[in-house]
Coordinates of C-alpha atoms in Angstrom, one line a residue:
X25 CA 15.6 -2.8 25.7
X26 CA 11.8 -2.1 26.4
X27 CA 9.2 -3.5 23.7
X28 CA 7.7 -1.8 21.7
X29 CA 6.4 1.4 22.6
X30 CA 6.3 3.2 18.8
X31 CA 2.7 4.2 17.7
X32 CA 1.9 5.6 13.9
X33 CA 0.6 9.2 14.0
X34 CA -0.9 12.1 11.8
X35 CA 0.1 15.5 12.0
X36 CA -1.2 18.3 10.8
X37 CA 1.2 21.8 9.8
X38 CA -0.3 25.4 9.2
X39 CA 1.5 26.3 6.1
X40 CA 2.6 29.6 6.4
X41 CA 4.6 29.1 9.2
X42 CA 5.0 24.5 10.0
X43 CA 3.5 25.5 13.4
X44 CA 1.8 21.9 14.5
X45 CA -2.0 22.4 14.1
X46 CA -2.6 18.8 15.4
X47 CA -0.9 15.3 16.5
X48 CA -3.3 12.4 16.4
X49 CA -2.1 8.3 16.9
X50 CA -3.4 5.8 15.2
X51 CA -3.2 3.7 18.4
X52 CA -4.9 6.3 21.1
X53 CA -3.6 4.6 24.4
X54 CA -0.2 5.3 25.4
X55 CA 2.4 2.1 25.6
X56 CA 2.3 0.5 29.1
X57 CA 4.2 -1.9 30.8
X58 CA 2.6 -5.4 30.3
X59 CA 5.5 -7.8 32.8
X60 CA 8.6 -8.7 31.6
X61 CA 10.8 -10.8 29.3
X62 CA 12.9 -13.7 30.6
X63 CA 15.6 -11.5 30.3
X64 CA 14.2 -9.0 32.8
X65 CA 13.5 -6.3 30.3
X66 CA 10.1 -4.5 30.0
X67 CA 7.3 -5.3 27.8
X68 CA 5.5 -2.8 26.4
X69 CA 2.2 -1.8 24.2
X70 CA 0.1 -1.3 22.7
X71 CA 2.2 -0.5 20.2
X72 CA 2.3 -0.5 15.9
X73 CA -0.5 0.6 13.7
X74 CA 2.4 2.6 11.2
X75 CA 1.2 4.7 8.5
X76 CA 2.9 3.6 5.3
X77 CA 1.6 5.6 2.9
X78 CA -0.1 9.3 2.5
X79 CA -3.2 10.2 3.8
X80 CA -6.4 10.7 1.8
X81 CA -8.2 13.9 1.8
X82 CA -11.6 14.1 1.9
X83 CA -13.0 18.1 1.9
X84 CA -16.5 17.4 1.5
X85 CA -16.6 15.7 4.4
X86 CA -14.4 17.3 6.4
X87 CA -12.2 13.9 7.2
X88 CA -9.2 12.9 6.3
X89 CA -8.3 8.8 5.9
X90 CA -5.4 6.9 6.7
X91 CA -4.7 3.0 6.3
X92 CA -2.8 1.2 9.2
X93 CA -0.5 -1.8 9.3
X94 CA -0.1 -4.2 11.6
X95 CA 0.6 -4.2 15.5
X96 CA 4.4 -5.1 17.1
X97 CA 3.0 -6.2 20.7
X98 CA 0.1 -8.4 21.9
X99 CA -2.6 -7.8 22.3
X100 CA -3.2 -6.3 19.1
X101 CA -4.8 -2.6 19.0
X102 CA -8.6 -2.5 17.6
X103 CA -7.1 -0.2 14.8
X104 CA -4.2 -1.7 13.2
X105 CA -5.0 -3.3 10.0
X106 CA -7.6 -0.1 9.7
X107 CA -8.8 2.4 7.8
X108 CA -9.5 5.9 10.5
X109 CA -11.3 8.7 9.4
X110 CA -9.6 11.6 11.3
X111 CA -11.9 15.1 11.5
X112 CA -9.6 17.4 9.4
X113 CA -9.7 20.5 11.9
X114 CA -8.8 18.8 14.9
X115 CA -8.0 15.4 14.6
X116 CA -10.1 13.9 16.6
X117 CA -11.6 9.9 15.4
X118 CA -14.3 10.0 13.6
X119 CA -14.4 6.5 12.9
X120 CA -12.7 3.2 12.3
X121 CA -13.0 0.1 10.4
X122 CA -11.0 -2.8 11.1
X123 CA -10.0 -6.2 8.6
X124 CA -7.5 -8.2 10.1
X125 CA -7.8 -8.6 13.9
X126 CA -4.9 -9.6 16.0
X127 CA -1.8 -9.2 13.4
X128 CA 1.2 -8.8 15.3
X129 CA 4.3 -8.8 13.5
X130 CA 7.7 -7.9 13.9
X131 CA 10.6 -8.0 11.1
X132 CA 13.1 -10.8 11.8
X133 CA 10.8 -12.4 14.3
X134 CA 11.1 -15.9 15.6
X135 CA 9.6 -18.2 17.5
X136 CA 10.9 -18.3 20.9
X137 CA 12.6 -15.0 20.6
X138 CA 11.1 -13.1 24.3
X139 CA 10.8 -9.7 22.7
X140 CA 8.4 -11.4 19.6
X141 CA 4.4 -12.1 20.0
X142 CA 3.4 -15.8 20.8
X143 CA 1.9 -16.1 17.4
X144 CA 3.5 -14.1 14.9
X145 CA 1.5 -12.4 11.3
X146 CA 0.0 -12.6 9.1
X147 CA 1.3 -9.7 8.5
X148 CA -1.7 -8.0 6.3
X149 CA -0.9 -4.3 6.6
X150 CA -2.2 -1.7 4.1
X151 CA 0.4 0.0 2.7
X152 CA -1.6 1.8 -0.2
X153 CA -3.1 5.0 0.5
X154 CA -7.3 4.8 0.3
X155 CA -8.7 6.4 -2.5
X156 CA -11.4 8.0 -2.3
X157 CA -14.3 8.1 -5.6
X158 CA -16.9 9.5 -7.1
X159 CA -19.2 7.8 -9.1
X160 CA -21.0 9.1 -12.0
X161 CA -24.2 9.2 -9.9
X162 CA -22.2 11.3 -7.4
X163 CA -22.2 8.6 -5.1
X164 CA -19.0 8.2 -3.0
X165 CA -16.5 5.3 -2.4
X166 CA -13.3 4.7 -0.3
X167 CA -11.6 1.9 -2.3
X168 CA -8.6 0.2 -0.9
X169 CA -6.3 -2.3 -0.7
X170 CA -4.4 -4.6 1.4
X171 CA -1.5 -7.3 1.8
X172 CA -4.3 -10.0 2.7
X173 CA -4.6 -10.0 -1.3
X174 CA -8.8 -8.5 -0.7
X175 CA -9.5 -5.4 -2.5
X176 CA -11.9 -2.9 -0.9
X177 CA -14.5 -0.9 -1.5
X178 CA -16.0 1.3 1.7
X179 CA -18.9 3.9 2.1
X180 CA -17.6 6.7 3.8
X181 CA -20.8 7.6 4.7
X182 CA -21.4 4.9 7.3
X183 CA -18.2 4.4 9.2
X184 CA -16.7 2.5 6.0
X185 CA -19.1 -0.4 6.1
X186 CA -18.1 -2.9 3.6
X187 CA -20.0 -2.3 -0.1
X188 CA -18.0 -4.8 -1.8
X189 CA -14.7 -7.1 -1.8
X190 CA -12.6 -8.7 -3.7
X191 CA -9.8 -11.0 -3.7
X192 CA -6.8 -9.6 -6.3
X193 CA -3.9 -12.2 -4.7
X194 CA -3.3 -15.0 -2.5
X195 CA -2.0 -12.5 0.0
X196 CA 0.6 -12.5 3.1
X197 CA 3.8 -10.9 4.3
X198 CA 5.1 -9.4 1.1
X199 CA 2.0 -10.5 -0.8
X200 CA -1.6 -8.7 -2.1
X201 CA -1.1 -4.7 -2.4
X202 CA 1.8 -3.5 -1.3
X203 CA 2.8 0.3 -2.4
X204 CA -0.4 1.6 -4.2
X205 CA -3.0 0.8 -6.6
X206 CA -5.2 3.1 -9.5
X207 CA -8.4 3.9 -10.0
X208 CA -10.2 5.9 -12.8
X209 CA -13.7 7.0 -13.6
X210 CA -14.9 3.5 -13.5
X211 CA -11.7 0.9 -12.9
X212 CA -9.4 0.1 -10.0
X213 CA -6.9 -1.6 -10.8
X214 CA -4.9 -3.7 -8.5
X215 CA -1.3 -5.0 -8.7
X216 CA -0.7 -8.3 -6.8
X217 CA 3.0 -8.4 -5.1
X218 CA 2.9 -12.3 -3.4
X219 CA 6.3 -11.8 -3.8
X220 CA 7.8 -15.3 -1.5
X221 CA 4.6 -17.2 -3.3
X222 CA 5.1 -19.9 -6.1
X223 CA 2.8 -17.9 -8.5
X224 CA 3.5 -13.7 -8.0
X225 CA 2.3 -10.8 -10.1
X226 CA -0.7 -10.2 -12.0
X227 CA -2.7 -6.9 -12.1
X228 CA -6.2 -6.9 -11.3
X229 CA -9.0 -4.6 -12.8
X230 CA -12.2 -4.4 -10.6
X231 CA -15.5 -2.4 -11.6
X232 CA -15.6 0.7 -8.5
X233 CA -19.5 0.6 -8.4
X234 CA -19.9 -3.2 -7.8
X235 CA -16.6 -4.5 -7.1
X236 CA -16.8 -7.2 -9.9
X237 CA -13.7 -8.5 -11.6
X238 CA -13.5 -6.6 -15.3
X239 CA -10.2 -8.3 -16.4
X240 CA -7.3 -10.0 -14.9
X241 CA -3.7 -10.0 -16.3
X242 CA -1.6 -12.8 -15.3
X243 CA 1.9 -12.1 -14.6
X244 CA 4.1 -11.8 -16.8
X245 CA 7.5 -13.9 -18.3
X246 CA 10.6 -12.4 -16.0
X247 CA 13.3 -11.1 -17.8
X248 CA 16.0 -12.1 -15.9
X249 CA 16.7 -15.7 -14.5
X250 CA 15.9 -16.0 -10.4
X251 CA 13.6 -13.4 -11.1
X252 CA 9.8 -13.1 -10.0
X253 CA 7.2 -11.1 -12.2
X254 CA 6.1 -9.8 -8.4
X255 CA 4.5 -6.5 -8.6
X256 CA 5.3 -4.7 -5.3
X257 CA 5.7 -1.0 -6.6
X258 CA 2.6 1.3 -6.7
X259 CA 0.6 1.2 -11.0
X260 CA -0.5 4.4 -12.0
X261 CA -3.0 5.1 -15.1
X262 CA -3.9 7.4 -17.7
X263 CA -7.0 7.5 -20.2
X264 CA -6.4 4.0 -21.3
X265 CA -3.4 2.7 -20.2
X266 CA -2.0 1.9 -16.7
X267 CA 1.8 1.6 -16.4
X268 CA 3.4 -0.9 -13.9
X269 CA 7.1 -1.8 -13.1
X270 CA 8.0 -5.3 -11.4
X271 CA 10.1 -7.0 -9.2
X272 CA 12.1 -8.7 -11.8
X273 CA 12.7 -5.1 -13.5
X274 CA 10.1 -4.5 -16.7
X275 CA 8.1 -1.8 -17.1
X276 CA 4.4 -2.8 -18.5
X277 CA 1.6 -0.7 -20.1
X278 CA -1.7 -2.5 -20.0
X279 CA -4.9 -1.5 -21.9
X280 CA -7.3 -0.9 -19.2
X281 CA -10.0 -2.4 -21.5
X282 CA -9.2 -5.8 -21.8
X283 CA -5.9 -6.0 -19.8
X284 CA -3.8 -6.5 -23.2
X285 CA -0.1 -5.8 -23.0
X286 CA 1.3 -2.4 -25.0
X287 CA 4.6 -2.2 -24.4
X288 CA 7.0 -3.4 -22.6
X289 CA 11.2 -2.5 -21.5
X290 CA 13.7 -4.2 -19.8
X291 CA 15.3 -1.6 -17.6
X292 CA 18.2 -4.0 -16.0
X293 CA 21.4 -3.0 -17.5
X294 CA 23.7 -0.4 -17.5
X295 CA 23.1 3.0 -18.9
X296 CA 25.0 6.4 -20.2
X297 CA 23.5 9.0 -18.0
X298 CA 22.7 12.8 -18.9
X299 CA 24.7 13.6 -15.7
X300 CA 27.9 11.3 -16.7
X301 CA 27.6 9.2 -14.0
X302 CA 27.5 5.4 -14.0
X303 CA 24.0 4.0 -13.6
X304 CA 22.6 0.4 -13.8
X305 CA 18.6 -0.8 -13.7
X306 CA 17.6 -3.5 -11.2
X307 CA 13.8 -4.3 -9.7
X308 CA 11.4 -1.7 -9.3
X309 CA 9.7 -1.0 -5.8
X310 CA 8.0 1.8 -3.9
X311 CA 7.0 4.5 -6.1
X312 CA 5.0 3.9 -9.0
X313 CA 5.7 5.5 -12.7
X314 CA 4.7 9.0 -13.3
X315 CA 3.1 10.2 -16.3
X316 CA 3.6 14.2 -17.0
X317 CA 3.3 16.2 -20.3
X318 CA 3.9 13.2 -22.5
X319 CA 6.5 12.0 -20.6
X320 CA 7.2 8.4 -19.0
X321 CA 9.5 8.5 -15.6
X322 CA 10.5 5.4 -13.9
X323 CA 13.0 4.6 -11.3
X324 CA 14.9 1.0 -11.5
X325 CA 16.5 -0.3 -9.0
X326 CA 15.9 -1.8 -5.4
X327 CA 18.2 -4.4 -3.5
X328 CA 16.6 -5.2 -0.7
X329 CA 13.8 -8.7 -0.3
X330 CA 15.8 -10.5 -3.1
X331 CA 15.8 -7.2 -5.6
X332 CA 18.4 -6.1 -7.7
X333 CA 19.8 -2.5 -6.6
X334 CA 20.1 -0.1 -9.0
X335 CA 20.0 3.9 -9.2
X336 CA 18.6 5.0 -12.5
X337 CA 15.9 7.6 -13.3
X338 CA 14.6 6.7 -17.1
X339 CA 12.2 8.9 -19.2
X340 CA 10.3 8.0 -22.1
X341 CA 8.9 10.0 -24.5
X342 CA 6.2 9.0 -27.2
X343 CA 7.4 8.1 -30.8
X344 CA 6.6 10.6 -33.5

């Protein structure tokens, strides 16, 4: 079959009635022919540039800020591996700002496969959505992170020109940021997957303003044997705490002071459900916890890239 001719896009829906305000691609040239495999079938491109995660909202501006990942044909597009600032009434480029030039990658790729780029990776998409800050002097930062293990932080204000980086993992398919990262008044704080790596996990907290390293947690003792401490799923944090769930299944709460441990659970197991059915905990990915009215929600259980599935929902409460 022809490859690849798929390009990540942002829509925009009026909504009172879903009627398509706007369609904009990441990658603004259409897929072309480009000659043919050995096996007579068309190559195609540009093609790539997904969009993982949700888009970032910026009203002030009037932009609205998406993170790419990486591209599936040679050459490369100029904006995968990007963060593009869309104009929020039409969707027309505003601007973009590349970090990882030429990453073409494919699932399952080998080399010598006809259909797969010459040189294959690194594989350094963003799969976190940007976030964007304000400081206490009312300055502005986009802060984000990517799978090359570098934090981020950008000034929206001039085409997301670099302000400061940082590296929070050793980076690489399945490795740096994966889902998501938090950030509060002052703090980001940045999970570390490096999943197929000798040393995965550790959480990161960087200072917004400067992009200085505050604390670092290294990761933590798996609970479960041919487990890794990997952090894939998205942290999230509250007034002194950020919650995180890893690969190998436990569920951290970090003081985001010093980086000190809280509390921890073991949520592999099996477990009586309020709904009678038969449930069992495994390694977290994807979505982060949520934190609502006291309350502490976190799915377990994901059996794909080594993980343990699972399909439990568990809530926490706070002791009296």
């Amino acid at each position: 079959y022809p490859c690849c001719t798929f390009r990540g896009s942002l829509v925009a829906l009026e909504i009172e009635t879903g009627q398509l305000g706007w369609k904009s691609f990441s990658i603004p040239d259409e897929p072309r022919q480009r000659g043919r495999n050995p096996d007579g079938a068309f190559l195609m491109g540009p093609a790539g540039a997904a969009l993982w995660s949700a888009p970032t909202i910026d009203v002030r501006r009037r932009v609205v800020y998406v993170a790419t990942g990486n591209a599936y044909t040679e050459p490369a597009a100029d904006t995968s591996d990007s963060v593009i600032a869309f104009d929020i009434e039409t969707g027309v480029t505003q601007w973009v700002r590349q970090f990882t030039k030429a990453d073409v990658f494919v699932e399952g790729c080998r080399a010598g496969n006809p259909n797969c780029p010459s040189r294959i990776g690194p594989d350094f998409d963003f799969g976190a959505s940007p976030a964007l800050v304000t400081l206490e002097d009312g300055q502005d930062l986009l802060v984000v992170g990517q799978k090359s293990g570098f934090s981020y932080g950008l000034d929206p204000d001039a085409e997301g020109e670099i302000v400061w980086q940082r590296r929070v993992g050793q980076g690489g398919s399945l490795g740096g940021v994966e889902w998501g990262f938090a950030v509060d008044g002052g703090k980001a704080y940045f999970p570390n997957s490096d999943h197929l790596t000798r040393e995965p996990g550790g959480l990161t907290a960087i200072r917004v303003r400067t992009g200085e390293r505050v604390w670092f947690a290294g990761p933590q003792e798996p609970v479960c044997a041919e487990c890794t401490a990997a952090i894939i799923a998205a942290v999230t944090t509250i007034p002194g705490v950020v919650f995180s769930g890893s690969h190998d299944g436990a569920v951290q709460a970090y003081s985001s002071d010093d980086g000190s441990v809280l509390w921890d659970y073991n949520t592999n197991g099996e477990y009586e459900t309020v709904n009678g059915l038969t449930a069992t905990g495994g390694s977290i990915n994807g979505a982060g916890p949520v934190i609502v009215d006291g309350m502490l929600y976190v799915n377990s259980g994901y059996g794909i890239f080594g993980g343990r599935a699972g399909n439990v929902l568990l809530a926490f409460g706070i002791d009296e």
